[in-house]
PDB file of C-alpha atoms in Angstrom:
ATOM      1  CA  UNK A  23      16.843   6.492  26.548  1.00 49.00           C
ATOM      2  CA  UNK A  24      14.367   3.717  25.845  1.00 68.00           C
ATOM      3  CA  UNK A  25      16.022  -0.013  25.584  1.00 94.00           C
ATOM      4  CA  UNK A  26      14.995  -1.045  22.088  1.00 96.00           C
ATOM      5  CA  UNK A  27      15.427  -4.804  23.253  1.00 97.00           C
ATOM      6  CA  UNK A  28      13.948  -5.897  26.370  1.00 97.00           C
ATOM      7  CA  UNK A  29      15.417  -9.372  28.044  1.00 97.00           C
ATOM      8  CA  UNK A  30      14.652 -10.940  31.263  1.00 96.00           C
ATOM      9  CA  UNK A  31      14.926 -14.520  32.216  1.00 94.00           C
ATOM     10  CA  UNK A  32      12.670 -15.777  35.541  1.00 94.00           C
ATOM     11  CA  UNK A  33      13.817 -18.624  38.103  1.00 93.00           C
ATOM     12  CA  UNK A  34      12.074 -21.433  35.920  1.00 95.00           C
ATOM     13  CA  UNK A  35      14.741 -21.053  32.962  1.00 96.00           C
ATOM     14  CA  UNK A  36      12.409 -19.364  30.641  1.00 98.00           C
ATOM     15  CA  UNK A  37      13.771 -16.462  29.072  1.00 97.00           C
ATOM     16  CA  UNK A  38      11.752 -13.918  27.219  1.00 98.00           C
ATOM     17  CA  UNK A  39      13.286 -11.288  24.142  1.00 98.00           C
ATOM     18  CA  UNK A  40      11.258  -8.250  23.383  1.00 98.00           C
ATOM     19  CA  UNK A  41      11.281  -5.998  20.213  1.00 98.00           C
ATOM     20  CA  UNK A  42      10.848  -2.847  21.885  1.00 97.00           C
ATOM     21  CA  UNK A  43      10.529  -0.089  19.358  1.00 97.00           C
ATOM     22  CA  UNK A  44       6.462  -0.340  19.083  1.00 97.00           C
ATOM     23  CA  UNK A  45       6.267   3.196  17.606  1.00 96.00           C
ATOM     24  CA  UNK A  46       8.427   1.554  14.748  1.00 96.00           C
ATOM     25  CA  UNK A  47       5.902  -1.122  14.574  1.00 97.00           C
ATOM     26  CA  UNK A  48       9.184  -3.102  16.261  1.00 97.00           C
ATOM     27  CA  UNK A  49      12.094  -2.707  12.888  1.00 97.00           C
ATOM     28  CA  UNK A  50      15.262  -3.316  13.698  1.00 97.00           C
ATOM     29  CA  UNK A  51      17.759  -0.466  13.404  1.00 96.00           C
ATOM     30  CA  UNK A  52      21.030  -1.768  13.745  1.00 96.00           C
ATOM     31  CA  UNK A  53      21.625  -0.928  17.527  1.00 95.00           C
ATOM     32  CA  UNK A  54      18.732  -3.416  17.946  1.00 97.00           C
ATOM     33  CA  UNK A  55      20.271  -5.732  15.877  1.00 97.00           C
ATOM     34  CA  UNK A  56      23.710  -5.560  17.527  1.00 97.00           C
ATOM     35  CA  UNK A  57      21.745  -6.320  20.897  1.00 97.00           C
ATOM     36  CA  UNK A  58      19.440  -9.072  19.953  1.00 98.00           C
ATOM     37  CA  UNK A  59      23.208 -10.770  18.470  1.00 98.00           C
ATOM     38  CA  UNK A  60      24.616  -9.811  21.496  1.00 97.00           C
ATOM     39  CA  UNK A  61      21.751 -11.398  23.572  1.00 97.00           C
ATOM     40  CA  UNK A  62      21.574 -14.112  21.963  1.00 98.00           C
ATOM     41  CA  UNK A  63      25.508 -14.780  22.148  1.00 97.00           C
ATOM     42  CA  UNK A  64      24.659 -14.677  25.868  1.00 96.00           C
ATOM     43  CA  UNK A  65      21.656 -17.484  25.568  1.00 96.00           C
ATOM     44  CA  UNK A  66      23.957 -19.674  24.340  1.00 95.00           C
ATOM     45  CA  UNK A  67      26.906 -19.420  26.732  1.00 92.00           C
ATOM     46  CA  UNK A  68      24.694 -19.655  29.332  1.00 84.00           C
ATOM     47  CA  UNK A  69      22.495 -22.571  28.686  1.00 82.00           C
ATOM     48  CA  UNK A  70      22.654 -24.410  31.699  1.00 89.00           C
ATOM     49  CA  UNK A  71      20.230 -23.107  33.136  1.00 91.00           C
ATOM     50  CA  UNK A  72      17.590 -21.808  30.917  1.00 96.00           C
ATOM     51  CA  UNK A  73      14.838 -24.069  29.632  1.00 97.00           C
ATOM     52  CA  UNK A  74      13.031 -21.953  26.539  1.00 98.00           C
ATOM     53  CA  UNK A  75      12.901 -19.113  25.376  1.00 98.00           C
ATOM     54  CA  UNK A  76      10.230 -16.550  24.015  1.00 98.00           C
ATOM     55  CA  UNK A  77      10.542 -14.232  21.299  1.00 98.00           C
ATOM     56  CA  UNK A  78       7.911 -11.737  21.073  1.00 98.00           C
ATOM     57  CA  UNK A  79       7.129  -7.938  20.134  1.00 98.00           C
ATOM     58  CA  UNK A  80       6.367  -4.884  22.685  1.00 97.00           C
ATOM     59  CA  UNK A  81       2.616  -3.245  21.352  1.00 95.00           C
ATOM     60  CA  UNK A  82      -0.002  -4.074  20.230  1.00 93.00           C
ATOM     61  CA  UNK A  83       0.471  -3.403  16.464  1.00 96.00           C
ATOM     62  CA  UNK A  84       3.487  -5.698  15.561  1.00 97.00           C
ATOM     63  CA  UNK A  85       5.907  -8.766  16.167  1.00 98.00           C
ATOM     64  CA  UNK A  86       8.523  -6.940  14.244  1.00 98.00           C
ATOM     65  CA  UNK A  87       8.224  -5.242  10.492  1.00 96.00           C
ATOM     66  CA  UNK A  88      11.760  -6.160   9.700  1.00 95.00           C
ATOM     67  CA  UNK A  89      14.475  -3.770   9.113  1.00 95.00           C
ATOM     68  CA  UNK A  90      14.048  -0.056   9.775  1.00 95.00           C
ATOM     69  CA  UNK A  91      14.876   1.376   6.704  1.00 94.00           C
ATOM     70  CA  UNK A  92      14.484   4.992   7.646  1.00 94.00           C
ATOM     71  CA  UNK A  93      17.864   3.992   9.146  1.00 94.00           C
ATOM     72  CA  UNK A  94      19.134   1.302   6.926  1.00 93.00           C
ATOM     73  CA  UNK A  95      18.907   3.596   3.549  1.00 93.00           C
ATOM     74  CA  UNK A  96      21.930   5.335   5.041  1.00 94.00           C
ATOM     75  CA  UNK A  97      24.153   2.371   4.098  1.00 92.00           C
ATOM     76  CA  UNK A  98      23.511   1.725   0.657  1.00 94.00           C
ATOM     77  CA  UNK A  99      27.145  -0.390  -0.115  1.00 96.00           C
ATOM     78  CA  UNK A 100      27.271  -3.927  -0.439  1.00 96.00           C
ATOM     79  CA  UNK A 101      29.936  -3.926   2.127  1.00 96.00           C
ATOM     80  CA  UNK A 102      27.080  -2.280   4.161  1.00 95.00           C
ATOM     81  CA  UNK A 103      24.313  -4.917   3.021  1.00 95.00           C
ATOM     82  CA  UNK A 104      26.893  -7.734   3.754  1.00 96.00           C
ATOM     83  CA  UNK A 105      28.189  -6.573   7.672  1.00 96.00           C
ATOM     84  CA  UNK A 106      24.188  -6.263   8.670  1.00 94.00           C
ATOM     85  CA  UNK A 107      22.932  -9.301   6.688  1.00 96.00           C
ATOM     86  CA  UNK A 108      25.925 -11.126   8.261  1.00 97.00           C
ATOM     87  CA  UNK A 109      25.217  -9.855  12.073  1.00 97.00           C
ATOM     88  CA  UNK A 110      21.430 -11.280  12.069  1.00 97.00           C
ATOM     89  CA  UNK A 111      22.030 -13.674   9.692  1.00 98.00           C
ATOM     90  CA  UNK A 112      24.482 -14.876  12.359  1.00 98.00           C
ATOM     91  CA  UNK A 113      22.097 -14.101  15.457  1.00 98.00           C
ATOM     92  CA  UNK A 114      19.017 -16.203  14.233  1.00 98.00           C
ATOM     93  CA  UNK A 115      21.285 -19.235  13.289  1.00 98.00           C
ATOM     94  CA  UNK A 116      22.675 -19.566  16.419  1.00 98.00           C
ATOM     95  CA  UNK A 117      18.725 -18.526  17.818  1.00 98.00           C
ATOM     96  CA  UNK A 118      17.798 -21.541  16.189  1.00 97.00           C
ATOM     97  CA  UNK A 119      20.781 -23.988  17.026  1.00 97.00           C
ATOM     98  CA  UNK A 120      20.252 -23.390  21.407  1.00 97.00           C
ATOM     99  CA  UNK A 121      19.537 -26.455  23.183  1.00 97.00           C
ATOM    100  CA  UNK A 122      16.264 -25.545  24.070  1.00 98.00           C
ATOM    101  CA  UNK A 123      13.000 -25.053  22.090  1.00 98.00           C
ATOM    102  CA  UNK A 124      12.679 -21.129  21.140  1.00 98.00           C
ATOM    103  CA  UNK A 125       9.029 -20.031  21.157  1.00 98.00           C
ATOM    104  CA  UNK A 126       7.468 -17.245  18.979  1.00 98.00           C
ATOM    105  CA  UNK A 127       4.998 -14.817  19.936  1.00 98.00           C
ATOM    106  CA  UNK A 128       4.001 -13.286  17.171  1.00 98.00           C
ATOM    107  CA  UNK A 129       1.124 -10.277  17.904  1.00 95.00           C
ATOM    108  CA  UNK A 130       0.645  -8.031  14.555  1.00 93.00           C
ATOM    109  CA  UNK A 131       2.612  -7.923  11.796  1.00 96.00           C
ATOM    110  CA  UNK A 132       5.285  -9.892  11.175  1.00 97.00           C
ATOM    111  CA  UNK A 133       6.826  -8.407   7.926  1.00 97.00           C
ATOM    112  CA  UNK A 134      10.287  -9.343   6.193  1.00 96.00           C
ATOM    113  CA  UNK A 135      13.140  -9.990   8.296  1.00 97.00           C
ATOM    114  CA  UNK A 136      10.338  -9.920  10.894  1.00 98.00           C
ATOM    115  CA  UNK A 137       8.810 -13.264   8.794  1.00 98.00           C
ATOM    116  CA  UNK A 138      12.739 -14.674   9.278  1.00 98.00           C
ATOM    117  CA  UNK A 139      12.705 -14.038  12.594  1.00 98.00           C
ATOM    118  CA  UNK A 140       9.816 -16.103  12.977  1.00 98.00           C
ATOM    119  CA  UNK A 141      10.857 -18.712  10.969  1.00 98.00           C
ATOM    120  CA  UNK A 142      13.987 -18.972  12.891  1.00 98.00           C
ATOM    121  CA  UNK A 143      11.978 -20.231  15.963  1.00 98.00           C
ATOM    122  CA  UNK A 144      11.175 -23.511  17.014  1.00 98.00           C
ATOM    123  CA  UNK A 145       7.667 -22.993  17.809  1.00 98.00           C
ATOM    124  CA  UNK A 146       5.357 -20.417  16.500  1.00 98.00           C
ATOM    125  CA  UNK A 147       1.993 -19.164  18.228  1.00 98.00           C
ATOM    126  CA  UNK A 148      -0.017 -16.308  16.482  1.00 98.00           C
ATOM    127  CA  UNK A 149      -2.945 -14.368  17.592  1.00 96.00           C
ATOM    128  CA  UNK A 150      -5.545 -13.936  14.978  1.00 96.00           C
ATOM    129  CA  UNK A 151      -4.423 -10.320  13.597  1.00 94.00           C
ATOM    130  CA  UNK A 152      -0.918 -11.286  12.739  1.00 97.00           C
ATOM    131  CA  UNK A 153      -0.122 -10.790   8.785  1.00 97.00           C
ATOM    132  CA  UNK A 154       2.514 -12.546   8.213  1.00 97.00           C
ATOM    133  CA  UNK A 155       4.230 -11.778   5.138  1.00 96.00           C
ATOM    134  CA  UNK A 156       7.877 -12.317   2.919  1.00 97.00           C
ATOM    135  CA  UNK A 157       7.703  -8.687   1.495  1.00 97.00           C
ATOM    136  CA  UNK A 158      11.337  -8.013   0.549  1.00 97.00           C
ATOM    137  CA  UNK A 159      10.312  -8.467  -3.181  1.00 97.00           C
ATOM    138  CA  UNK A 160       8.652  -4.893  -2.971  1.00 96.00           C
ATOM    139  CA  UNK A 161      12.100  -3.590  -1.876  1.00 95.00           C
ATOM    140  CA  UNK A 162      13.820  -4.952  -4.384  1.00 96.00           C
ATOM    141  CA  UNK A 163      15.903  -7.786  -2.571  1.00 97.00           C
ATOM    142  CA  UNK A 164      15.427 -11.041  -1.202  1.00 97.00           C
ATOM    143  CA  UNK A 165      15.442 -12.737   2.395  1.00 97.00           C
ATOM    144  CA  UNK A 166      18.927 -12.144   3.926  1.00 95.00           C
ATOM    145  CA  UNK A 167      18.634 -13.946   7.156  1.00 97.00           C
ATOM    146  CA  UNK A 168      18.097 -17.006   6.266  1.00 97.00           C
ATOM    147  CA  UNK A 169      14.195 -17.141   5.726  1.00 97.00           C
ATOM    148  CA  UNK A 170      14.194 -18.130   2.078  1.00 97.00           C
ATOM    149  CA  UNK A 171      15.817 -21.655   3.152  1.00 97.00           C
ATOM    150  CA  UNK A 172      13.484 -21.684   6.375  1.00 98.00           C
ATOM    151  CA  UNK A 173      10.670 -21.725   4.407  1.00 98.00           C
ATOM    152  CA  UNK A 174      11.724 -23.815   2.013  1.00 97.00           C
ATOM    153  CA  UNK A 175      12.105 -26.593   4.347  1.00 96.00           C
ATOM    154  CA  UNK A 176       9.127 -25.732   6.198  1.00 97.00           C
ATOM    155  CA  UNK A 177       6.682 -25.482   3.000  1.00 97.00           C
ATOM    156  CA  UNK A 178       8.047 -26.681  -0.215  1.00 97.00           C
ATOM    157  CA  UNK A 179      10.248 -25.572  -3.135  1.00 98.00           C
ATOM    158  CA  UNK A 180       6.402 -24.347  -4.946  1.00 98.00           C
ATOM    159  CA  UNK A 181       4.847 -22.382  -2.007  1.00 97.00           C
ATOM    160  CA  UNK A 182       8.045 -20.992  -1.065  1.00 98.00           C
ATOM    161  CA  UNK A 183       8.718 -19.409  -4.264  1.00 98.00           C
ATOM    162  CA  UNK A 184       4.424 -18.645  -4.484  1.00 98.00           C
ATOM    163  CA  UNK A 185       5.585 -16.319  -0.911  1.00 98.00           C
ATOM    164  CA  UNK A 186       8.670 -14.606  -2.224  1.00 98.00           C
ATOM    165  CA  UNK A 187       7.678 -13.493  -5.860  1.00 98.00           C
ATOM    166  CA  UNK A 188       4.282 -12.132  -4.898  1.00 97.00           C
ATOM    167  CA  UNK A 189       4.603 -10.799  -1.096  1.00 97.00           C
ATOM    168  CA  UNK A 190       1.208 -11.967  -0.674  1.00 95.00           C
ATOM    169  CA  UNK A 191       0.814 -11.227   3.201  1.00 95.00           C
ATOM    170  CA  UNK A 192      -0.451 -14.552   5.196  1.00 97.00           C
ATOM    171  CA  UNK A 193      -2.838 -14.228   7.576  1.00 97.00           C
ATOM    172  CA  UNK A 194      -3.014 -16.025  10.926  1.00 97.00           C
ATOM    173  CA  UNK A 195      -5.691 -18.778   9.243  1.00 97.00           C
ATOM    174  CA  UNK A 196      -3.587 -19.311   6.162  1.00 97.00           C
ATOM    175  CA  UNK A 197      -0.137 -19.655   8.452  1.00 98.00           C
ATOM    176  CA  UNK A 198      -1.302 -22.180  10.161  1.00 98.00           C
ATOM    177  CA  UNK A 199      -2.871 -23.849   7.406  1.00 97.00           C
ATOM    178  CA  UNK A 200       0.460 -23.786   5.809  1.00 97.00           C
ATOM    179  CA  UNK A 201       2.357 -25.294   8.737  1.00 96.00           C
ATOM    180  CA  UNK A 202       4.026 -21.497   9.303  1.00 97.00           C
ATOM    181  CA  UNK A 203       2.821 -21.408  12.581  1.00 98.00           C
ATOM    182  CA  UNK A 204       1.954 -24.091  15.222  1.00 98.00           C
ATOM    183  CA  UNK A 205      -1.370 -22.593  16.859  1.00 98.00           C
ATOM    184  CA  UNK A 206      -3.803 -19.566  16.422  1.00 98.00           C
ATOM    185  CA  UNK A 207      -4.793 -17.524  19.281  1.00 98.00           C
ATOM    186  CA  UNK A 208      -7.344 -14.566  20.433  1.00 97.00           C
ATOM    187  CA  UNK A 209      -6.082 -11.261  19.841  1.00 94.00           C
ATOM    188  CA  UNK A 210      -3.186  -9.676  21.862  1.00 94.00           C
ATOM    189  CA  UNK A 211      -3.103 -13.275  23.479  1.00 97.00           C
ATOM    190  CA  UNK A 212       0.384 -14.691  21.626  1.00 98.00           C
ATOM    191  CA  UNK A 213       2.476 -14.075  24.444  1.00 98.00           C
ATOM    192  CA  UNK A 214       0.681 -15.493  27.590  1.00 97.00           C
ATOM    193  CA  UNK A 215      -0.108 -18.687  25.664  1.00 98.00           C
ATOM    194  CA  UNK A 216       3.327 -18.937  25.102  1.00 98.00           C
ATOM    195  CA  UNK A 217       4.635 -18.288  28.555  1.00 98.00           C
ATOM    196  CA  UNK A 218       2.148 -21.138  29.023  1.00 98.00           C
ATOM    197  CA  UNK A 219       3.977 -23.484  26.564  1.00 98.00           C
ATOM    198  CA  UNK A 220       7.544 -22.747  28.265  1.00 98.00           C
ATOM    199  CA  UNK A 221       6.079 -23.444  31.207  1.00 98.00           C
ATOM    200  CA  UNK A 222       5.198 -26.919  30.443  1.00 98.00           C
ATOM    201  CA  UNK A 223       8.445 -27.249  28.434  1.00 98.00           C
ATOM    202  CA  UNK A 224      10.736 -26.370  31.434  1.00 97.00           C
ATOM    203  CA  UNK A 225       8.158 -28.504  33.893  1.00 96.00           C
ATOM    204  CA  UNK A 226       9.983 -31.718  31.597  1.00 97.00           C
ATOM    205  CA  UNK A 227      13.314 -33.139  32.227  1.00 96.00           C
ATOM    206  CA  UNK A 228      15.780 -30.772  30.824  1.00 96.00           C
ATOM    207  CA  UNK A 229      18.130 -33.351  29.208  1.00 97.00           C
ATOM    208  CA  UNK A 230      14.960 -35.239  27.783  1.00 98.00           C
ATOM    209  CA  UNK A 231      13.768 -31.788  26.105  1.00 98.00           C
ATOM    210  CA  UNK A 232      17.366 -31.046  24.478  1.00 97.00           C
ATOM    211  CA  UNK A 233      17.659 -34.472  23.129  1.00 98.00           C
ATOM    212  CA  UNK A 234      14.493 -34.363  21.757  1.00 98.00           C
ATOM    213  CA  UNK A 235      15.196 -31.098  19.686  1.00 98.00           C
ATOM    214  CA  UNK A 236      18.830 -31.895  18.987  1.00 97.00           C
ATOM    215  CA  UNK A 237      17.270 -35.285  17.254  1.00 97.00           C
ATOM    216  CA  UNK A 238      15.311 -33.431  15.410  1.00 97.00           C
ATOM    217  CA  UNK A 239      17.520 -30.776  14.563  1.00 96.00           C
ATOM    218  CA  UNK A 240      19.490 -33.449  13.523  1.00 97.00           C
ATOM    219  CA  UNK A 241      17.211 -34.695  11.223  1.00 96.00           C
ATOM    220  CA  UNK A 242      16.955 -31.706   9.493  1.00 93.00           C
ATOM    221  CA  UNK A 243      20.594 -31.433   9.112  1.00 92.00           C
ATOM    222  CA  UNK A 244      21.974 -34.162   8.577  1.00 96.00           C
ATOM    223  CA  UNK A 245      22.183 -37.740   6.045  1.00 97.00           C
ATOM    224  CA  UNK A 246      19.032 -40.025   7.361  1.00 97.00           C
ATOM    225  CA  UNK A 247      21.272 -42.639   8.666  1.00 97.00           C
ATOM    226  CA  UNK A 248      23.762 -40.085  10.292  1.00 97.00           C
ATOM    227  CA  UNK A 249      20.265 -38.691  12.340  1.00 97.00           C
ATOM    228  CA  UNK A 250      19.710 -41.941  13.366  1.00 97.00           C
ATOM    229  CA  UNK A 251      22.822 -42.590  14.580  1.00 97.00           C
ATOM    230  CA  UNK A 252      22.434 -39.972  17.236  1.00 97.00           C
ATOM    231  CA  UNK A 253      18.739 -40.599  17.767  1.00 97.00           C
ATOM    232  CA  UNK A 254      20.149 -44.047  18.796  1.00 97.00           C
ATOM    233  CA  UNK A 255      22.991 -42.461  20.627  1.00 97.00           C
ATOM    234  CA  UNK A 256      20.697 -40.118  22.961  1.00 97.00           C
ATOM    235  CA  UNK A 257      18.739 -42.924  23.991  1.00 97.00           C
ATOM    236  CA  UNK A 258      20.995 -45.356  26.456  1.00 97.00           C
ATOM    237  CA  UNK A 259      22.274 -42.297  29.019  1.00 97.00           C
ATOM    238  CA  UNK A 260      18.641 -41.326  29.491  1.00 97.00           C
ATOM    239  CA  UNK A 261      17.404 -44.476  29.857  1.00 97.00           C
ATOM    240  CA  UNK A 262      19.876 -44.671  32.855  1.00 96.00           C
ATOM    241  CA  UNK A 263      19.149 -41.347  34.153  1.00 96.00           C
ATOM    242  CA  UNK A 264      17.632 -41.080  37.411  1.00 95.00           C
ATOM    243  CA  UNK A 265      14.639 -39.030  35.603  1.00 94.00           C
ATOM    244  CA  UNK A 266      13.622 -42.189  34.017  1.00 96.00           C
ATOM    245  CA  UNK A 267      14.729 -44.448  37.008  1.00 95.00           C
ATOM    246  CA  UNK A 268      11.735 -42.198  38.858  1.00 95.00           C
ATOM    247  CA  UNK A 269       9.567 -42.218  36.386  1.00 94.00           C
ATOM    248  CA  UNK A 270       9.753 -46.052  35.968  1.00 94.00           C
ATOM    249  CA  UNK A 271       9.214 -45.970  39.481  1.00 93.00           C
ATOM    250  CA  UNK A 272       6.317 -44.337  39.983  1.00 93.00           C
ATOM    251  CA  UNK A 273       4.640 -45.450  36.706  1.00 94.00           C
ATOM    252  CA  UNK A 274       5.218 -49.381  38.825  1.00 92.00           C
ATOM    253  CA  UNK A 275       3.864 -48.407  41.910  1.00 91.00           C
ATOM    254  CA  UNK A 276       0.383 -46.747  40.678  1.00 89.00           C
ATOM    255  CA  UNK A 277       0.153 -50.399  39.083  1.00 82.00           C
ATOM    256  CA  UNK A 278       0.458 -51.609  42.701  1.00 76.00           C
TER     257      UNK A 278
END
């Protein structure tokens, strides 16, 4: 049987998730979901090591088209709607609350919960064919996984309600434009420019790259002076870190 979610993390800490139903254009039926909570449950009790992660779509056609409701229509309850809401409501807040930045590879479409799952990254690269769109209005419900507050915070109270009440697909242009995704790439080229990026991100000091998101995580979360507080807080241990002790060094003897 095929594996509907790929995973595989190489030696430099950078792990990579793949949405592997491509004939599906990549929807989640709800053995995906259970896997991509499971994996993700995994990412986070085993952080030691890893340095970023990827998030990406197998194909050519799609990132992910959100839930597979060929599948999902079989649980019509609101018990139903509640356990699978719940499950990757769950996954993608604890996606976006790892140590270490999360990186999108979006290739395609990226429709409904696959929007949320976007939104739920850190970092967002697109190649120039991805529509990217909040489409649950045509289905008669709303974002369940969180998006609606992720774009909220990431676009405004107007534009955010602009997206949800007229599913008006985005493309790669306009997402950018918006601040819904951080660069725009060729075609098909999402994922090696953003093997690229977690390269350079796990090339850094490890404790220097978690601060630096938890800060700003922080920010997001948090009362103003309560973010400063630990932006203030994260700064003396790295100052006496050996990582800057070398840098300091070296930056001293090319003045030499």
């Amino acid at each position: 049987m095929t594996q509907t979610l790929l995973f595989e993390q190489h030696s430099n800490g950078v792990a990579v998730i793949t949405f592997n139903r491509p004939d599906a254009l990549n929807a989640l039926n709800l053995a995906t979901m259970q896997q991509f909570a499971e994996t993700v449950t995994h990412l986070n009790q085993a952080t030691e090591s890893l340095r970023a992660v990827i998030l990406t779509g197998a194909g050519t056609q799609a990132f992910c088209s959100g839930g597979d409701l060929v599948e999902l229509s079989r649980y019509p309850s609101q018990d139903d709607a509640r356990a699978f809401i719940t499950l990757m409501g769950n996954a993608l807040l604890m996606l976006e609350r790892l140590p270490v930045p999360v990186i999108g590879a979006i290739n395609g479409y990226a429709l409904g919960g696959g929007s949320e799952i976007a939104l739920a990254c850190d970092l967002r690269i697109a190649d120039e064919s991805v529509r990217l769109g909040f489409v649950q209005i045509k289905n008669a419900v709303i974002p369940g996984w969180g998006g609606g507050q992720r774009l909220l915070r990431l676009v405004g109270y107007s534009r955010a309600l602009e997206l949800l009440v007229t599913a008006r697909p985005l493309s790669a242009a306009e997402a950018h434009t918006l601040g819904l995704v951080n660069r725009v790439v060729g075609t098909g080229a999402a994922l090696e420019h953003a093997v690229e990026m977690a390269e350079k991100i796990a090339a850094q000091p490890p404790d220097v790259v978690r601060a630096i998101k938890a800060l700003l995580q922080a920010g997001l979360t948090q009362p103003y002076e309560d973010a400063l507080r630990l932006e203030r807080d994260l700064f003396p241990p790295l100052w006496a870190a050996e990582a800057h002790l070398q840098a300091v060094e070296n930056f001293l003897n090319r003045r030499k």
